Short mmCIF file of C-alpha atoms and ligand atoms in Angstrom, two decimals:
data_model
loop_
_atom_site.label_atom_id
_atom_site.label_comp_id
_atom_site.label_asym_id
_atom_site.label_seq_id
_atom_site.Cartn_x
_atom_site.Cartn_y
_atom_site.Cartn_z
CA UNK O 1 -10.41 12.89 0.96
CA UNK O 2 -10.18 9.08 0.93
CA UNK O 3 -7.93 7.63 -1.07
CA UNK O 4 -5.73 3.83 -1.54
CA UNK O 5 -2.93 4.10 -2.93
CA UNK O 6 -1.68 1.22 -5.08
CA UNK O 7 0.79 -0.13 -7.22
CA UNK O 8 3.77 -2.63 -6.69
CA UNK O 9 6.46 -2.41 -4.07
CA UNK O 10 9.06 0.12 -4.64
CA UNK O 11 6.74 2.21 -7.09
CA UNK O 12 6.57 4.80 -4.75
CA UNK O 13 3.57 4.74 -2.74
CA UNK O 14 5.24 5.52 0.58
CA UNK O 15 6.69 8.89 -0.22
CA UNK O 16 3.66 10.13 -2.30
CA UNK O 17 1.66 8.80 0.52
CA UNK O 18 3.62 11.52 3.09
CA UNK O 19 2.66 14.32 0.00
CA UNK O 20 -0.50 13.54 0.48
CA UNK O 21 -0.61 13.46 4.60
CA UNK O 22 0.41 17.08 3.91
CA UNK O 23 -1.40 18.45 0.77
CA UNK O 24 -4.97 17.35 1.98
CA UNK O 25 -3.81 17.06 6.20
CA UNK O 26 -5.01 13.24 5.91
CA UNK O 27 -3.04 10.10 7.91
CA UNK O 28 -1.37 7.55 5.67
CA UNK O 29 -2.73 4.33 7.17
CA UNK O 30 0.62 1.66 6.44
CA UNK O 31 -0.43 -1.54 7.39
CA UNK O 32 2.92 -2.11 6.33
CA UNK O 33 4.63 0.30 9.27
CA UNK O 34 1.55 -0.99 11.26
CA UNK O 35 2.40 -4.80 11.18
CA UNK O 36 6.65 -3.56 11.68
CA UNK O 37 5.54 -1.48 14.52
CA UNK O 38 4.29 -4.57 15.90
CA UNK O 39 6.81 -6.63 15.00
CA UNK O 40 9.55 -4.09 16.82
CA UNK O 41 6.95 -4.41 20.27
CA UNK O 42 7.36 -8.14 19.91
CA UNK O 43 3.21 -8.55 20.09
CA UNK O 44 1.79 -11.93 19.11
CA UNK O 45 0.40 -10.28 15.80
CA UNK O 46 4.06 -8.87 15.25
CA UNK O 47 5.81 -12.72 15.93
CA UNK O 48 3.27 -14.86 13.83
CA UNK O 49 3.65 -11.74 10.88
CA UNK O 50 7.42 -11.68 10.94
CA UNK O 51 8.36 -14.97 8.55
CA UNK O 52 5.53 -14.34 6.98
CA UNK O 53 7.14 -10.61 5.86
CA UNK O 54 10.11 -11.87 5.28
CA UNK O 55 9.77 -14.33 2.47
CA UNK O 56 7.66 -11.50 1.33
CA UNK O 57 4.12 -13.34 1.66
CA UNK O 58 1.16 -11.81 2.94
CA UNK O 59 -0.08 -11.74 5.84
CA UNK O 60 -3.92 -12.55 6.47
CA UNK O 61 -6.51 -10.67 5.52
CA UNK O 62 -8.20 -11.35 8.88
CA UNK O 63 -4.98 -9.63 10.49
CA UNK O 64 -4.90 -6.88 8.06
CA UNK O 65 -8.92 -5.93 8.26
CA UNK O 66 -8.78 -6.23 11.64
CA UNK O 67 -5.72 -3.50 11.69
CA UNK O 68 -7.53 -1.13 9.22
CA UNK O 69 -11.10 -1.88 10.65
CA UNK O 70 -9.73 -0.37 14.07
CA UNK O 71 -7.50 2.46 12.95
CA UNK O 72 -10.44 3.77 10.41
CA UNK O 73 -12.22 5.10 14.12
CA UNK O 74 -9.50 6.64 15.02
CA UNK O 75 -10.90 10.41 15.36
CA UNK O 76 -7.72 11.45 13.16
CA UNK O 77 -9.57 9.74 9.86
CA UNK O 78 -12.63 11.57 10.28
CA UNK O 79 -11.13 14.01 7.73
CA UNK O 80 -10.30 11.15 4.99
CA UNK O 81 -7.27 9.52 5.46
CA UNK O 82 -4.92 7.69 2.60
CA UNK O 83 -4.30 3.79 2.59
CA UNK O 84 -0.74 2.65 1.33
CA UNK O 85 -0.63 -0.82 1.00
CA UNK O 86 -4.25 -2.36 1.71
CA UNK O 87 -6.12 -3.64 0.56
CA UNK O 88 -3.88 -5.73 -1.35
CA UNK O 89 -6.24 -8.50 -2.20
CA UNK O 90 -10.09 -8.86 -3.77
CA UNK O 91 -11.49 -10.37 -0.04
CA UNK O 92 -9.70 -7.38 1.18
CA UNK O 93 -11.24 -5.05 -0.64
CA UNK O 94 -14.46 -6.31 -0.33
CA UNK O 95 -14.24 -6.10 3.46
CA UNK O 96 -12.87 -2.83 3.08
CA UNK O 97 -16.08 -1.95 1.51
CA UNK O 98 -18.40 -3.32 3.69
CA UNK O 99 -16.46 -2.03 6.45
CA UNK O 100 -16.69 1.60 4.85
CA UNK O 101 -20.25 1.30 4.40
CA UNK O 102 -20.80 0.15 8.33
CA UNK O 103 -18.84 3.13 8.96
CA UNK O 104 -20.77 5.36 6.83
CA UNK O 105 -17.39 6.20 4.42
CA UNK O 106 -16.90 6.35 0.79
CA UNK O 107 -13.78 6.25 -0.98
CA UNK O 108 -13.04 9.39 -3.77
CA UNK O 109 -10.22 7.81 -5.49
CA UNK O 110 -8.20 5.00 -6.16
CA UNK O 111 -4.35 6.16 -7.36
CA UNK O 112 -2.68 3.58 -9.27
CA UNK O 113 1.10 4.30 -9.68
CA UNK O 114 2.31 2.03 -12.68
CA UNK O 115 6.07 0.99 -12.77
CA UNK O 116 8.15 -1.57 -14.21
CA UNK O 117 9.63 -4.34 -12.67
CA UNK O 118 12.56 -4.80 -13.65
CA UNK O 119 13.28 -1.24 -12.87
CA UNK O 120 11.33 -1.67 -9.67
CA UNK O 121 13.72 -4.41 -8.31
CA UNK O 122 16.91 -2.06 -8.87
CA UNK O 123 14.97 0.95 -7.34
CA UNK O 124 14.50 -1.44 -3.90
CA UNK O 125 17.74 -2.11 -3.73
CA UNK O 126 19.72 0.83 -4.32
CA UNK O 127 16.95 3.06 -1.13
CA UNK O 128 18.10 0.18 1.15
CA UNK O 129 21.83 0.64 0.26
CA UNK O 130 21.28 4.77 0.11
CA UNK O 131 19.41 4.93 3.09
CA UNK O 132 21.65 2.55 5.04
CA UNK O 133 17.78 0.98 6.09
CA UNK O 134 17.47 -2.15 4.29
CA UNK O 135 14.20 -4.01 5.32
CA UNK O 136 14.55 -8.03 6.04
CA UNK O 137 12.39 -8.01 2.92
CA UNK O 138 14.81 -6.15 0.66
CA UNK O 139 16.93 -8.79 -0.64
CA UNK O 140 16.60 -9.51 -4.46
CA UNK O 141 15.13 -12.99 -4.00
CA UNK O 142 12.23 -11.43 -1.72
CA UNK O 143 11.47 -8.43 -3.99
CA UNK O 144 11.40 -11.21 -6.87
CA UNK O 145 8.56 -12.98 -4.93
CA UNK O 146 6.61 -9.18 -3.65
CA UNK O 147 6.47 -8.16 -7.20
CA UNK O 148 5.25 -11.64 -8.20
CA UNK O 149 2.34 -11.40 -5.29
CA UNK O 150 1.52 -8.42 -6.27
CA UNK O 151 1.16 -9.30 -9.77
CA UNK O 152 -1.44 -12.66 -9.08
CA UNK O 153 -3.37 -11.52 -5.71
CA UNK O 154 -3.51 -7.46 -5.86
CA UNK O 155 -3.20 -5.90 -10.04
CA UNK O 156 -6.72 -7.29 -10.09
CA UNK O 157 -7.93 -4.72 -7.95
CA UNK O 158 -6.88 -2.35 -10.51
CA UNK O 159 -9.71 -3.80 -12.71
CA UNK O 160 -12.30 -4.28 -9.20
CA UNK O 161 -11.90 -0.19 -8.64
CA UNK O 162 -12.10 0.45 -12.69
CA UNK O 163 -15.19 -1.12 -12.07
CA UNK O 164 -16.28 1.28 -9.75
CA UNK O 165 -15.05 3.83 -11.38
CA UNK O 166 -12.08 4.87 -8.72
CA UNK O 167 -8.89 4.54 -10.82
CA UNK O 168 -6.57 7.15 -11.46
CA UNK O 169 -3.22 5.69 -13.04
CA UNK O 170 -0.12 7.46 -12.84
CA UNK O 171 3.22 6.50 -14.55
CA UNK O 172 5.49 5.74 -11.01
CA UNK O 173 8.76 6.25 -12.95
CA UNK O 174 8.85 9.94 -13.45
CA UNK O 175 10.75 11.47 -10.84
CA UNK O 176 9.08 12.45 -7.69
CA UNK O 177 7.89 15.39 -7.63
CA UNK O 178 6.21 15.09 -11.01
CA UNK O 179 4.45 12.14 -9.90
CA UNK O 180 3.53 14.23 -7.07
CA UNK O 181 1.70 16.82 -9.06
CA UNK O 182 0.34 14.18 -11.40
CA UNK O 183 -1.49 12.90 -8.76
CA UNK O 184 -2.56 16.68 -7.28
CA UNK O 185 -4.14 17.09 -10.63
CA UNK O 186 -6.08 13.95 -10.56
CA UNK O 187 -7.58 14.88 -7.56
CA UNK O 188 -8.25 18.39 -8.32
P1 AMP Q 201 4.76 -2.89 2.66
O1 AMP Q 201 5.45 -2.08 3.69
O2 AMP Q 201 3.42 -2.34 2.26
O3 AMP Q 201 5.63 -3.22 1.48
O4 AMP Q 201 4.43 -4.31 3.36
C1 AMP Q 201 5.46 -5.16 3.82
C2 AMP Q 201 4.90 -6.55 4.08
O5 AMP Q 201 3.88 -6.48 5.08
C3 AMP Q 201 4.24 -7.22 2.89
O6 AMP Q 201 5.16 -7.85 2.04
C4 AMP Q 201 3.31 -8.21 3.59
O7 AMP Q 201 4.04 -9.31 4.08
C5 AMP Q 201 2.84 -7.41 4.80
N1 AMP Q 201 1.62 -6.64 4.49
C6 AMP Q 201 1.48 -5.30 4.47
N2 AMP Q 201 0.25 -4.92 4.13
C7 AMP Q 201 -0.44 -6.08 3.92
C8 AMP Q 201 -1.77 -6.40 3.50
N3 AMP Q 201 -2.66 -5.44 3.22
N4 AMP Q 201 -2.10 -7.70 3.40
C9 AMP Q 201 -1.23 -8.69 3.67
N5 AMP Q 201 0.04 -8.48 4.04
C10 AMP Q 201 0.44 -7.18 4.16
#
């Protein structure tokens, strides 16, 4: 199974992601936790992406394809694997493809979680107080400006994989573990 997960920050893509990982024993592939991982190491990716991630920009798509381009042969993804948080832009997603295609891959679904933002802002904010694990990014001001990115550079792909006929589109505000089996259902 190879899916991408999408929809705006805090709609819940990370914890259906690890429902996923288990329901269909696929990796989530974060470049998110990838790009934090190398922040924490103190690599040269992880210093030039860390202001970048912290006014809540994006990072480049040459950084990010070159992260997903490498993890995809990993011998863990030969059994699908389930991408939370790229591509998050149209020149990503076309290189996704092409890469995909080199790699002789297709993707089965895309699953778009749908979720309101002003609702999306207070969610943020209260699993960084709750989980005592705020993110540099997790500051009202930032999430203002994530939701706004993802609004202009990454909703289009929701009409890119229409096109293709990949979307699935799930209503992110139910609670958990009915968006859980929303999405199981999709897939089925
Ligand atoms: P996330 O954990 O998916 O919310 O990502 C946190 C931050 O990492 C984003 O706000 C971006 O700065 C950066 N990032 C993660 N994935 C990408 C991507 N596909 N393209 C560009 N920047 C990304």
């Amino acid at each position: 199974m190879r899916l991408i997960l999408l929809g705006p920050p805090g709609a819940g893509k990370g914890t259906q992601a690890q429902v996923l990982i288990e329901a269909f024993g696929i990796p989530q592939l974060s470049t998110g936790d990838i790009l934090r991982a190398a922040i924490a190491a103190k690599t040269p990716m992880g210093l030039e992406a860390k202001a970048i991630m912290d006014r809540g920009d994006l990072v480049s798509d040459d950084v990010v394809n070159a992260i997903v381009s490498e993890r995809l042969d990993a011998d863990d993804c030969k059994a699908g694997f389930v991408l939370d948080g790229f591509p998050r832009t149209i020149a990503q997603a076309e290189a996704l493809g092409e890469m995909l295609d080199g790699k002789d891959m297709a993707l089965d679904a895309v699953v778009e979680l749908r979720a309101d933002e002003d609702t999306l802002v207070e969610r943020i904010l209260n699993r960084a107080k709750e989980s005592g694990l705020a993110r540099p990014d997790d500051n009202e001001e930032v999430i203002r400006n994530r939701l706004e990115v993802y609004r202009e550079l990454t909703e289009p792909l929701v009409v890119f994989y229409s096109n293709l006929g990949l979307v699935r589109s799930i209503d992110g505000m139910m609670a958990v573990e009915e968006v859980s089996a929303a999405i199981k259902e999709v897939l089925a």
